[in-house]
Coordinates of C-alpha atoms in Angstrom, one line a residue:
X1469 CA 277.8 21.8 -76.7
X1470 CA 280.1 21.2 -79.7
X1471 CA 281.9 23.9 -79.2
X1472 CA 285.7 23.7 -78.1
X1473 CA 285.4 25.0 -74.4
X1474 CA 289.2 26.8 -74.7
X1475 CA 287.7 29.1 -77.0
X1476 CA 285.0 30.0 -74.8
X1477 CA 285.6 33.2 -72.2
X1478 CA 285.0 33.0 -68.6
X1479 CA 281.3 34.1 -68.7
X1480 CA 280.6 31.7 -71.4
X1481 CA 281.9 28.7 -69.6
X1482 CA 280.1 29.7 -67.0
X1483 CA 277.4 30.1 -68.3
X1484 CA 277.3 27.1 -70.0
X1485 CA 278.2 25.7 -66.5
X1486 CA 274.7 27.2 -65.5
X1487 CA 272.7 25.8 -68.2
X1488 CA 274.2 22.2 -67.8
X1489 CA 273.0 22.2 -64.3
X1490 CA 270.1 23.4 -65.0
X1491 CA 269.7 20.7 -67.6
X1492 CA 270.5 17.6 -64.9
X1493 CA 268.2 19.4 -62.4
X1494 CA 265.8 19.3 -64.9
X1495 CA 266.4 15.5 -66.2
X1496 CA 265.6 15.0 -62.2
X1497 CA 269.3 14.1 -61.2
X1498 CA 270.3 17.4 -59.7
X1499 CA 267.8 18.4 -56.4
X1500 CA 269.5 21.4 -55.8
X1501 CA 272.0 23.5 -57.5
X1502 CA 274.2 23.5 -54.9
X1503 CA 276.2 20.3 -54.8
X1504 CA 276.2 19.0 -57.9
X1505 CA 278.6 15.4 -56.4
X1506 CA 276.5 14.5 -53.7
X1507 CA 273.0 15.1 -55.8
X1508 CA 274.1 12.6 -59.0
X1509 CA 275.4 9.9 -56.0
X1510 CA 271.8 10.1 -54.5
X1511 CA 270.3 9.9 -57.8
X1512 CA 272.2 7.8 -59.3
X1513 CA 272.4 5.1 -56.1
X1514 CA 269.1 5.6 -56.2
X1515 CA 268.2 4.9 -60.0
X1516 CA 270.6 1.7 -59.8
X1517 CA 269.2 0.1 -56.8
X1518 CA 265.5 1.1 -56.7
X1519 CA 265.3 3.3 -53.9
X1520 CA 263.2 6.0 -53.0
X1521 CA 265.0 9.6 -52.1
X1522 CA 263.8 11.3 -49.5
X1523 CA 263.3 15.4 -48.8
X1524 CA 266.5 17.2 -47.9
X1525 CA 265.5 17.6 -44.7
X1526 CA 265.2 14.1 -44.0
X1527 CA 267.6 13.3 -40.9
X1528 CA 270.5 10.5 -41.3
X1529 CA 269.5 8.9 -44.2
X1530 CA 268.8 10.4 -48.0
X1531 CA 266.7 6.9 -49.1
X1532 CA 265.0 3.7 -48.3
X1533 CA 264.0 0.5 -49.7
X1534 CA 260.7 -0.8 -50.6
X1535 CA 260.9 -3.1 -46.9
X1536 CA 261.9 0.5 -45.1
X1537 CA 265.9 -0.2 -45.2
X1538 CA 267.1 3.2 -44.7
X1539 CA 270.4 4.4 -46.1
X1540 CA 272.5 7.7 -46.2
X1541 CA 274.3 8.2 -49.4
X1542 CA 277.8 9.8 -49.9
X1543 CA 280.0 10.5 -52.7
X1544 CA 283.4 11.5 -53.4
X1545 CA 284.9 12.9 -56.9
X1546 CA 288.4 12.5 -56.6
X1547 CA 290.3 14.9 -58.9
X1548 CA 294.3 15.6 -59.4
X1549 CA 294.0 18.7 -57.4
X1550 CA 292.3 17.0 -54.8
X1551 CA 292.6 13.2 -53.9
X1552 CA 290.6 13.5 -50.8
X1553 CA 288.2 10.4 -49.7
X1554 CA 286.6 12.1 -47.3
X1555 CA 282.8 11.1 -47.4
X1556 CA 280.0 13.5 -45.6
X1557 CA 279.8 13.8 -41.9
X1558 CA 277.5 11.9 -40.1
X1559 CA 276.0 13.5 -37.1
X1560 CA 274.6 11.5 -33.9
X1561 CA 276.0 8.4 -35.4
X1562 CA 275.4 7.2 -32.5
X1563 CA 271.8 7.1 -31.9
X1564 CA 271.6 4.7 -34.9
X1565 CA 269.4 6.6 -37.8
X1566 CA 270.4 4.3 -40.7
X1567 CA 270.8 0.9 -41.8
X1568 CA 273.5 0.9 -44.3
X1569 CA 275.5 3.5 -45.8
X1570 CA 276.3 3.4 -49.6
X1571 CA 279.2 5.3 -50.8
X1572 CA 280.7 5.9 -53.8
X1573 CA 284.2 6.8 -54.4
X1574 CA 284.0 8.3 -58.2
X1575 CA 286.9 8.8 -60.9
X1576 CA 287.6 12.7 -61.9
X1577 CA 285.1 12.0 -64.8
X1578 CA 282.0 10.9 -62.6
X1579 CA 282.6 7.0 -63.3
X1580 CA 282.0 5.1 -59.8
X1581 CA 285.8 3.6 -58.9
X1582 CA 284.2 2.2 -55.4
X1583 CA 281.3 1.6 -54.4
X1584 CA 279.9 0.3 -50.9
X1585 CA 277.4 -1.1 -48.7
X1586 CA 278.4 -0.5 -45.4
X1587 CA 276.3 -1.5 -42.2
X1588 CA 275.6 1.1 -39.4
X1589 CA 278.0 -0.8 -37.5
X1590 CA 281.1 -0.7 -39.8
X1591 CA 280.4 2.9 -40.1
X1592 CA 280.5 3.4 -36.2
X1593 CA 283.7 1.0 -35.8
X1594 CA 285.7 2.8 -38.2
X1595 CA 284.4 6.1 -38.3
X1596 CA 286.5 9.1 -36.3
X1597 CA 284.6 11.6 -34.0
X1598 CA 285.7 15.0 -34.5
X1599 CA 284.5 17.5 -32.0
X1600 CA 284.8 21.1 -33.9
X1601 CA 282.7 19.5 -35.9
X1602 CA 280.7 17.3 -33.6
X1603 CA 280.2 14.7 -36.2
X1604 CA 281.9 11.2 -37.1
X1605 CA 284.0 11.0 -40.6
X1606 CA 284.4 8.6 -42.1
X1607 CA 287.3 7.6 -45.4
X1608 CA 286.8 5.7 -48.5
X1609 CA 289.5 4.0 -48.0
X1610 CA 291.6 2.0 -45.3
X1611 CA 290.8 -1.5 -43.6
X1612 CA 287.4 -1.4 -43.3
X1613 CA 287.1 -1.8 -46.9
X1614 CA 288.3 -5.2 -46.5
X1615 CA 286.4 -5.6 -43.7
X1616 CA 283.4 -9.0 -44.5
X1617 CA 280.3 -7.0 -43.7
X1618 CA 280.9 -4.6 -46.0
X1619 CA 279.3 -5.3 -49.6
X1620 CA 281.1 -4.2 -52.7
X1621 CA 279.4 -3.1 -55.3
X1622 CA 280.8 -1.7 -57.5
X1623 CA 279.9 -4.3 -60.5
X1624 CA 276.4 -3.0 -60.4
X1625 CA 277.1 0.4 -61.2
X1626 CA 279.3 -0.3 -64.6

């Protein structure tokens, strides 16, 4: 659209809002219409490293590898009104259900600031149970970052 979006109304924007994700779920980055962030990580994870998505209904993990790897994916778009690293919750973390986790920690325009491979066990150590929610969370950000058996790679994503 080459049209200044300040001039536009609120219906307008909206709509175009509407059309542009229509647009992505049609180019095949967008699966649903409903979470726009974590649908261009897992396609775009995906795209970069040759893995195969999986159905949304596919417990723990979103993709595998062509050896059967599995790993969830999980995103975060930072913005001035919210700084939050929070990544997705991970439920019965315990009972294993992955491989490695890849997360991505984006800039407010979509461009990947962080990204991770993070073995199931990194994710376990440094994840935090929380009961309401009865799921382990984990944070882009911290020690474990640092921590060796975690793979940064965010070099293959520029």
């Amino acid at each position: 659209m080459n049209k200044n979006l300040s001039t536009l109304t609120v219906r307008e924007l909206l709509a175009a809002y509407v059309q542009a994700l229509g647009e992505l779920k049609n180019r095949g980055v967008l699966r649903t219409s409903n979470n726009p962030v974590g649908d261009y990580t897992e396609w775009l994870v995906a795209n970069t490293l040759g893995l195969k998505l999986l159905g949304n209904s596919t417990a723990a993990y979103d993709a595998v590898d062509n050896i059967g790897v599995k790993y969830p994916i999980k995103g975060r778009r930072q913005t001035p009104e919210n700084m939050s690293t929070q990544l997705g919750m991970f439920h019965n973390l315990n009972n294993g259900g992955f491989d490695y986790l890849i997360a991505i920690l984006f800039h407010p325009d979509f461009t990947p600031r962080i990204v991770v491979k993070v073995p199931h066990a990194v994710v376990a150590q440094y994840s935090r149970f929380h009961a309401y929610n009865n799921a382990h969370i984990l944070h882009i950000q911290g020690s474990w970052l640092t921590d060796s058996r975690v793979e940064h790679i965010t070099n293959l994503f520029v």
